[in-house]
XYZ file of C-alpha atoms in Angstrom:
220
model
C -26.379 -18.647 -9.941
C -24.340 -15.910 -11.593
C -20.558 -16.140 -11.857
C -17.577 -13.794 -12.006
C -16.624 -13.542 -15.686
C -13.145 -14.116 -17.084
C -13.491 -10.675 -18.675
C -13.692 -9.118 -15.209
C -10.324 -10.578 -14.171
C -8.962 -9.662 -17.598
C -10.031 -6.029 -17.074
C -8.255 -5.916 -13.686
C -5.070 -7.338 -15.244
C -5.154 -4.691 -17.973
C -5.805 -1.972 -15.402
C -2.767 -3.118 -13.390
C -0.595 -2.570 -16.470
C -2.298 0.703 -17.452
C -3.134 2.411 -14.173
C -3.688 5.890 -15.569
C -6.690 8.108 -16.279
C -6.211 8.201 -20.049
C -6.376 4.405 -20.451
C -9.222 4.110 -17.950
C -11.340 6.720 -19.705
C -10.722 5.072 -23.088
C -11.800 1.703 -21.630
C -14.595 2.887 -19.341
C -16.953 0.378 -20.974
C -14.742 -2.508 -19.746
C -14.913 -1.113 -16.223
C -18.687 -0.639 -16.381
C -19.219 -4.223 -17.624
C -16.906 -5.651 -14.940
C -18.500 -3.600 -12.178
C -21.978 -4.739 -13.257
C -20.801 -8.371 -13.326
C -19.467 -8.123 -9.764
C -22.655 -6.437 -8.492
C -24.835 -9.199 -9.990
C -22.525 -11.821 -8.463
C -22.718 -10.048 -5.090
C -26.517 -10.020 -5.194
C -26.526 -13.817 -5.488
C -23.845 -14.160 -2.812
C -25.702 -11.911 -0.346
C -28.945 -13.810 -0.947
C -27.190 -17.125 -0.312
C -25.335 -15.882 2.790
C -28.579 -14.551 4.264
C -29.465 -18.233 4.697
C -27.086 -18.446 7.668
C -27.108 -14.760 8.722
C -30.379 -12.972 7.968
C -28.849 -9.553 8.775
C -26.818 -9.858 5.576
C -30.022 -9.906 3.554
C -30.395 -6.162 4.218
C -27.137 -5.334 2.416
C -27.348 -3.511 -0.926
C -24.819 -5.057 -3.340
C -24.117 -1.718 -5.073
C -23.383 0.019 -1.761
C -21.323 -2.937 -0.526
C -18.869 -2.597 -3.425
C -16.015 -0.198 -2.721
C -15.219 2.565 -5.211
C -12.414 1.736 -7.641
C -11.016 5.264 -7.361
C -8.108 5.560 -4.916
C -7.677 8.423 -2.465
C -4.073 9.371 -3.237
C -3.873 12.524 -1.089
C -1.794 10.925 1.664
C -0.194 8.124 -0.331
C 3.205 7.938 -2.014
C 1.584 5.653 -4.585
C -0.272 8.038 -6.910
C -1.853 5.334 -9.107
C -5.447 6.592 -9.465
C -7.265 3.237 -9.434
C -7.489 0.146 -7.258
C -6.665 -3.031 -9.148
C -9.323 -5.076 -7.367
C -13.017 -5.217 -6.606
C -13.622 -5.222 -2.849
C -16.985 -5.631 -1.138
C -17.840 -5.069 2.510
C -20.517 -7.434 3.756
C -20.807 -5.843 7.176
C -17.045 -5.372 7.586
C -14.892 -2.299 7.059
C -12.212 -0.069 8.554
C -13.215 1.137 12.022
C -16.178 -1.207 12.031
C -18.067 -1.653 15.290
C -18.768 -5.333 14.695
C -17.547 -8.455 12.978
C -18.519 -8.939 9.347
C -17.405 -10.382 6.017
C -15.346 -9.118 3.074
C -14.812 -10.295 -0.509
C -11.691 -9.305 -2.454
C -11.430 -10.058 -6.187
C -7.987 -9.504 -7.723
C -6.162 -11.713 -10.235
C -3.875 -14.061 -8.298
C -4.677 -12.313 -4.997
C -8.367 -12.925 -4.295
C -9.503 -13.785 -0.770
C -12.417 -13.994 1.652
C -12.107 -12.358 5.067
C -14.078 -12.114 8.264
C -13.857 -10.406 11.640
C -13.222 -6.843 12.806
C -10.735 -4.674 10.890
C -9.002 -1.717 12.570
C -11.662 -1.247 15.277
C -11.898 1.976 17.276
C -10.034 1.814 20.605
C -13.235 1.437 22.662
C -14.349 -1.521 20.515
C -10.874 -3.062 20.610
C -10.829 -2.883 24.422
C -14.200 -4.645 24.712
C -13.144 -7.428 22.333
C -9.905 -7.952 24.288
C -11.871 -8.149 27.544
C -14.136 -10.793 26.015
C -11.133 -12.842 24.846
C -9.445 -12.564 28.254
C -12.602 -13.590 30.144
C -13.767 -16.334 27.778
C -10.489 -17.603 26.359
C -11.565 -21.262 26.333
C -14.630 -20.454 24.260
C -12.534 -18.360 21.843
C -9.929 -21.114 21.411
C -12.649 -23.699 20.848
C -13.803 -21.664 17.822
C -10.265 -21.179 16.473
C -9.358 -24.840 16.949
C -12.491 -26.233 15.319
C -11.243 -28.660 12.653
C -13.038 -27.071 9.665
C -12.291 -23.541 10.862
C -8.577 -24.243 11.308
C -8.359 -25.963 7.929
C -9.585 -22.812 6.156
C -8.094 -20.203 8.520
C -4.842 -21.538 10.055
C -4.192 -18.354 12.086
C -5.463 -14.863 12.798
C -3.980 -11.931 10.903
C -0.834 -10.735 12.723
C -0.438 -7.281 11.089
C 0.355 -4.402 13.500
C 0.516 -6.790 16.453
C 1.742 -5.177 19.683
C 5.072 -6.229 21.208
C 3.658 -6.129 24.760
C 0.364 -7.030 26.387
C -1.844 -3.891 26.298
C -2.492 -1.824 29.404
C -5.258 -3.094 31.632
C -4.392 -6.787 31.114
C -2.046 -9.107 33.010
C 1.264 -10.015 31.341
C 0.636 -13.625 32.373
C -2.852 -13.738 30.837
C -3.142 -17.132 29.062
C -4.613 -15.256 26.065
C -1.781 -12.695 25.997
C -0.767 -13.342 22.370
C -4.334 -12.701 21.185
C -4.662 -9.575 23.330
C -1.706 -8.061 21.437
C -3.665 -8.131 18.164
C -5.053 -4.854 16.811
C -7.249 -6.562 14.193
C -9.276 -9.726 14.617
C -9.292 -11.032 11.070
C -9.296 -14.426 9.351
C -8.376 -14.817 5.670
C -8.961 -17.534 3.116
C -7.078 -17.106 -0.175
C -8.766 -18.042 -3.454
C -7.236 -19.154 -6.737
C -8.529 -17.501 -9.901
C -10.268 -20.720 -10.935
C -12.151 -20.744 -7.596
C -13.355 -17.187 -8.232
C -14.512 -18.130 -11.750
C -16.044 -21.471 -10.717
C -19.702 -21.893 -11.687
C -20.412 -22.907 -8.059
C -18.470 -19.956 -6.592
C -21.505 -18.482 -4.781
C -22.218 -21.720 -2.926
C -18.522 -22.449 -2.286
C -17.829 -18.963 -0.923
C -20.974 -19.059 1.210
C -19.828 -22.333 2.768
C -16.473 -20.742 3.718
C -18.099 -17.539 4.995
C -20.476 -19.628 7.123
C -17.456 -21.131 8.936
C -16.583 -17.579 10.046
C -19.950 -16.961 11.727
C -19.102 -18.384 15.196
C -15.938 -16.222 15.158
C -17.952 -13.102 14.287
C -20.637 -13.978 16.829
C -18.000 -14.176 19.560
C -16.479 -10.805 18.557
C -19.952 -9.221 18.512
C -21.086 -10.542 21.912
C -19.971 -7.446 23.919
C -22.055 -5.197 21.671
C -25.377 -7.070 21.670
């Protein structure tokens, strides 16, 4: 199994300190080497994850990796480069279904799963599913191994009130207020660099599968 190299994290640290085009162009070889390292690692990870979700086997590692160049047109932060390597394994902004995501960044790496910023029609269907089958949803969230790795769902952008079309007294009200259905598991740098990282990450991603399966049920 391939691993993430120390040099890859080292490159990202240097980029954080020198986030400008001049430095990047002078050190393009460091970027190219790091990018290639992450792609090779992703190929192993995708192959391993396909063991529990065969759909993932269709993913192209190169296409899964997000571009390092930032779109700064509508951002106050004009730094031209991301200081991480992010890979969508069936999960992205506005996604129609639950998937997985890998984020590699020194001191801030994590694994994620679920649906991120879904379109309103998708969001409505997921909320309906949670309202109708709340017991099943809670059983997944309260599973011992699941809860150990993902103590709670992401609360970003949560609504103050229960959304229209649902009862205020709905037992699942707090979950219906969510606008994303995401779980996160933070990784230390040594876990990212571990020689068994592919197998260890796959084991954690596999715990997310029942959660994703539930979120995807309305769209099967």
